[in-house]
Amino acid sequence: NNQNKTLDFSVFPNPNNGTFEMNITSETEGTSSIELLNLLGQKIVLKQSQKLAKGNQKIAFTTTKIEPGIYFLIVKTENQIVKHRVVIQ
């Protein structure tokens, strides 16, 4: 079981107003899904089949009509799930 981190990301700015950028670092190419969940685990936004390139890439994220609060941004690949907390003001 390989526990090496092959995927990581950061969110800037955080806190934000619902518009932010994800900086994703991946050691492998592939596809991922990106989900924004509220604290109850409900999907607020879902981006299916995002292509991930090897190395660094930026993905702009804009949410509209979203309540201020704490959310979780989750990136899922075939073999990894990475989660970060996002604060929307």
Short mmCIF file of N, CA and C in Angstrom, two decimals, residues 4-86:
data_model
loop_
_atom_site.label_atom_id
_atom_site.label_comp_id
_atom_site.label_asym_id
_atom_site.label_seq_id
_atom_site.Cartn_x
_atom_site.Cartn_y
_atom_site.Cartn_z
N ASN A 4 2.42 7.41 -0.38
CA ASN A 4 3.01 8.66 -0.85
C ASN A 4 1.93 9.60 -1.32
N LYS A 5 2.13 10.87 -1.04
CA LYS A 5 1.16 11.88 -1.45
C LYS A 5 1.39 12.22 -2.92
N THR A 6 0.47 11.86 -3.77
CA THR A 6 0.62 12.15 -5.18
C THR A 6 -0.21 13.35 -5.61
N LEU A 7 -1.04 13.85 -4.70
CA LEU A 7 -1.94 14.95 -5.03
C LEU A 7 -2.06 15.87 -3.82
N ASP A 8 -1.98 17.16 -4.07
CA ASP A 8 -2.24 18.13 -3.01
C ASP A 8 -2.76 19.40 -3.65
N PHE A 9 -3.44 20.22 -2.88
CA PHE A 9 -3.90 21.50 -3.43
C PHE A 9 -4.02 22.52 -2.32
N SER A 10 -4.01 23.77 -2.74
CA SER A 10 -4.24 24.88 -1.82
C SER A 10 -5.32 25.77 -2.41
N VAL A 11 -5.92 26.59 -1.56
CA VAL A 11 -6.99 27.49 -1.97
C VAL A 11 -6.57 28.91 -1.61
N PHE A 12 -6.71 29.82 -2.59
CA PHE A 12 -6.36 31.21 -2.35
C PHE A 12 -7.38 32.11 -3.04
N PRO A 13 -7.89 33.16 -2.46
CA PRO A 13 -7.73 33.46 -1.03
C PRO A 13 -8.66 32.58 -0.19
N ASN A 14 -8.33 32.45 1.06
CA ASN A 14 -9.14 31.69 2.00
C ASN A 14 -8.97 32.32 3.37
N PRO A 15 -9.98 33.00 3.91
CA PRO A 15 -11.38 33.12 3.47
C PRO A 15 -11.52 33.90 2.16
N ASN A 16 -12.69 33.71 1.52
CA ASN A 16 -12.99 34.38 0.25
C ASN A 16 -14.48 34.69 0.17
N ASN A 17 -14.87 35.30 -0.96
CA ASN A 17 -16.27 35.68 -1.15
C ASN A 17 -17.02 34.71 -2.07
N GLY A 18 -16.46 33.54 -2.29
CA GLY A 18 -17.09 32.56 -3.18
C GLY A 18 -16.35 32.43 -4.49
N THR A 19 -15.38 33.31 -4.74
CA THR A 19 -14.52 33.23 -5.91
C THR A 19 -13.10 32.99 -5.41
N PHE A 20 -12.53 31.88 -5.85
CA PHE A 20 -11.19 31.55 -5.39
C PHE A 20 -10.49 30.70 -6.45
N GLU A 21 -9.24 30.44 -6.20
CA GLU A 21 -8.43 29.68 -7.13
C GLU A 21 -7.83 28.50 -6.39
N MET A 22 -7.86 27.35 -7.05
CA MET A 22 -7.22 26.16 -6.53
C MET A 22 -5.88 25.99 -7.23
N ASN A 23 -4.83 25.78 -6.46
CA ASN A 23 -3.53 25.47 -7.03
C ASN A 23 -3.27 23.99 -6.73
N ILE A 24 -3.35 23.17 -7.77
CA ILE A 24 -3.27 21.72 -7.61
C ILE A 24 -1.89 21.23 -8.05
N THR A 25 -1.29 20.40 -7.23
CA THR A 25 -0.03 19.75 -7.57
C THR A 25 -0.27 18.26 -7.63
N SER A 26 0.03 17.68 -8.78
CA SER A 26 -0.20 16.24 -8.97
C SER A 26 1.05 15.60 -9.55
N GLU A 27 1.40 14.44 -9.02
CA GLU A 27 2.56 13.71 -9.54
C GLU A 27 2.19 12.84 -10.74
N THR A 28 0.90 12.71 -11.01
CA THR A 28 0.47 11.88 -12.13
C THR A 28 -0.63 12.60 -12.91
N GLU A 29 -0.81 12.22 -14.17
CA GLU A 29 -1.93 12.72 -14.96
C GLU A 29 -3.15 11.88 -14.66
N GLY A 30 -4.32 12.44 -14.95
CA GLY A 30 -5.54 11.67 -14.75
C GLY A 30 -6.74 12.59 -14.71
N THR A 31 -7.85 12.05 -14.26
CA THR A 31 -9.06 12.85 -14.11
C THR A 31 -9.47 12.85 -12.65
N SER A 32 -10.18 13.88 -12.29
CA SER A 32 -10.63 14.00 -10.91
C SER A 32 -12.02 14.61 -10.89
N SER A 33 -12.67 14.51 -9.76
CA SER A 33 -13.88 15.28 -9.53
C SER A 33 -13.59 16.21 -8.38
N ILE A 34 -14.20 17.40 -8.44
CA ILE A 34 -14.01 18.41 -7.40
C ILE A 34 -15.39 18.72 -6.84
N GLU A 35 -15.51 18.60 -5.52
CA GLU A 35 -16.79 18.84 -4.86
C GLU A 35 -16.63 19.90 -3.79
N LEU A 36 -17.63 20.75 -3.66
CA LEU A 36 -17.71 21.69 -2.55
C LEU A 36 -18.89 21.24 -1.69
N LEU A 37 -18.60 20.87 -0.44
CA LEU A 37 -19.63 20.36 0.46
C LEU A 37 -19.83 21.32 1.62
N ASN A 38 -21.07 21.38 2.11
CA ASN A 38 -21.31 22.14 3.33
C ASN A 38 -21.01 21.26 4.53
N LEU A 39 -21.18 21.79 5.73
CA LEU A 39 -20.84 21.03 6.94
C LEU A 39 -21.75 19.82 7.16
N LEU A 40 -22.90 19.80 6.49
CA LEU A 40 -23.80 18.65 6.59
C LEU A 40 -23.45 17.56 5.58
N GLY A 41 -22.43 17.82 4.74
CA GLY A 41 -22.03 16.85 3.73
C GLY A 41 -22.81 16.94 2.45
N GLN A 42 -23.62 18.00 2.30
CA GLN A 42 -24.41 18.16 1.07
C GLN A 42 -23.55 18.80 -0.01
N LYS A 43 -23.65 18.27 -1.24
CA LYS A 43 -22.89 18.82 -2.36
C LYS A 43 -23.48 20.16 -2.78
N ILE A 44 -22.65 21.19 -2.78
CA ILE A 44 -23.07 22.51 -3.22
C ILE A 44 -22.67 22.70 -4.68
N VAL A 45 -21.47 22.27 -5.01
CA VAL A 45 -20.95 22.37 -6.37
C VAL A 45 -20.23 21.07 -6.67
N LEU A 46 -20.37 20.58 -7.89
CA LEU A 46 -19.67 19.38 -8.33
C LEU A 46 -19.10 19.64 -9.71
N LYS A 47 -17.79 19.47 -9.85
CA LYS A 47 -17.15 19.56 -11.16
C LYS A 47 -16.65 18.16 -11.49
N GLN A 48 -17.31 17.51 -12.44
CA GLN A 48 -16.95 16.15 -12.82
C GLN A 48 -15.83 16.16 -13.86
N SER A 49 -15.05 15.12 -13.86
CA SER A 49 -14.06 14.83 -14.91
C SER A 49 -13.15 16.01 -15.22
N GLN A 50 -12.59 16.61 -14.17
CA GLN A 50 -11.58 17.64 -14.37
C GLN A 50 -10.28 16.92 -14.74
N LYS A 51 -9.65 17.35 -15.83
CA LYS A 51 -8.38 16.75 -16.23
C LYS A 51 -7.27 17.30 -15.35
N LEU A 52 -6.47 16.40 -14.82
CA LEU A 52 -5.32 16.80 -14.03
C LEU A 52 -4.06 16.56 -14.84
N ALA A 53 -3.23 17.57 -14.92
CA ALA A 53 -1.94 17.44 -15.58
C ALA A 53 -0.89 17.12 -14.54
N LYS A 54 0.19 16.50 -14.96
CA LYS A 54 1.30 16.25 -14.05
C LYS A 54 1.96 17.58 -13.75
N GLY A 55 2.25 17.85 -12.48
CA GLY A 55 2.86 19.12 -12.09
C GLY A 55 1.82 20.03 -11.46
N ASN A 56 1.99 21.34 -11.65
CA ASN A 56 1.10 22.34 -11.04
C ASN A 56 0.08 22.85 -12.04
N GLN A 57 -1.11 23.11 -11.58
CA GLN A 57 -2.11 23.78 -12.40
C GLN A 57 -3.06 24.54 -11.51
N LYS A 58 -3.68 25.56 -12.09
CA LYS A 58 -4.63 26.39 -11.36
C LYS A 58 -6.01 26.20 -11.95
N ILE A 59 -7.01 26.13 -11.07
CA ILE A 59 -8.40 26.03 -11.49
C ILE A 59 -9.17 27.13 -10.78
N ALA A 60 -9.81 27.99 -11.57
CA ALA A 60 -10.64 29.06 -11.00
C ALA A 60 -11.96 28.47 -10.56
N PHE A 61 -12.47 28.94 -9.45
CA PHE A 61 -13.70 28.42 -8.87
C PHE A 61 -14.57 29.60 -8.51
N THR A 62 -15.79 29.62 -9.02
CA THR A 62 -16.72 30.70 -8.69
C THR A 62 -18.04 30.09 -8.27
N THR A 63 -18.51 30.47 -7.09
CA THR A 63 -19.81 30.02 -6.62
C THR A 63 -20.72 31.23 -6.55
N THR A 64 -21.95 31.04 -6.89
CA THR A 64 -22.91 32.14 -6.81
C THR A 64 -24.05 31.74 -5.88
N LYS A 65 -24.62 32.71 -5.24
CA LYS A 65 -25.77 32.49 -4.34
C LYS A 65 -25.46 31.44 -3.29
N ILE A 66 -24.31 31.56 -2.67
CA ILE A 66 -23.93 30.60 -1.65
C ILE A 66 -23.89 31.32 -0.30
N GLU A 67 -24.40 30.67 0.71
CA GLU A 67 -24.44 31.27 2.04
C GLU A 67 -23.02 31.34 2.61
N PRO A 68 -22.70 32.42 3.32
CA PRO A 68 -21.41 32.47 4.01
C PRO A 68 -21.31 31.32 5.01
N GLY A 69 -20.12 30.78 5.15
CA GLY A 69 -19.93 29.69 6.11
C GLY A 69 -18.68 28.91 5.82
N ILE A 70 -18.56 27.78 6.48
CA ILE A 70 -17.42 26.89 6.32
C ILE A 70 -17.83 25.74 5.41
N TYR A 71 -16.99 25.45 4.43
CA TYR A 71 -17.24 24.40 3.46
C TYR A 71 -16.01 23.52 3.35
N PHE A 72 -16.17 22.37 2.73
CA PHE A 72 -15.05 21.50 2.46
C PHE A 72 -14.93 21.31 0.96
N LEU A 73 -13.73 21.55 0.44
CA LEU A 73 -13.42 21.35 -0.96
C LEU A 73 -12.69 20.02 -1.06
N ILE A 74 -13.23 19.12 -1.88
CA ILE A 74 -12.69 17.76 -1.96
C ILE A 74 -12.31 17.45 -3.41
N VAL A 75 -11.08 16.99 -3.58
CA VAL A 75 -10.63 16.53 -4.89
C VAL A 75 -10.47 15.02 -4.79
N LYS A 76 -11.16 14.31 -5.70
CA LYS A 76 -11.11 12.85 -5.72
C LYS A 76 -10.48 12.39 -7.03
N THR A 77 -9.50 11.49 -6.91
CA THR A 77 -8.95 10.82 -8.09
C THR A 77 -9.23 9.33 -7.93
N GLU A 78 -8.70 8.54 -8.84
CA GLU A 78 -8.94 7.09 -8.77
C GLU A 78 -8.42 6.50 -7.47
N ASN A 79 -7.32 7.06 -6.93
CA ASN A 79 -6.71 6.42 -5.77
C ASN A 79 -6.46 7.36 -4.59
N GLN A 80 -7.04 8.56 -4.63
CA GLN A 80 -6.78 9.48 -3.53
C GLN A 80 -7.93 10.47 -3.36
N ILE A 81 -8.15 10.88 -2.12
CA ILE A 81 -9.11 11.93 -1.80
C ILE A 81 -8.38 12.95 -0.92
N VAL A 82 -8.43 14.22 -1.34
CA VAL A 82 -7.79 15.29 -0.57
C VAL A 82 -8.86 16.32 -0.25
N LYS A 83 -8.87 16.75 1.03
CA LYS A 83 -9.92 17.67 1.49
C LYS A 83 -9.28 18.87 2.16
N HIS A 84 -9.83 20.07 1.86
CA HIS A 84 -9.40 21.30 2.52
C HIS A 84 -10.63 22.08 2.97
N ARG A 85 -10.48 22.80 4.06
CA ARG A 85 -11.55 23.66 4.55
C ARG A 85 -11.50 24.99 3.83
N VAL A 86 -12.67 25.50 3.42
CA VAL A 86 -12.78 26.78 2.74
C VAL A 86 -13.80 27.62 3.50
#
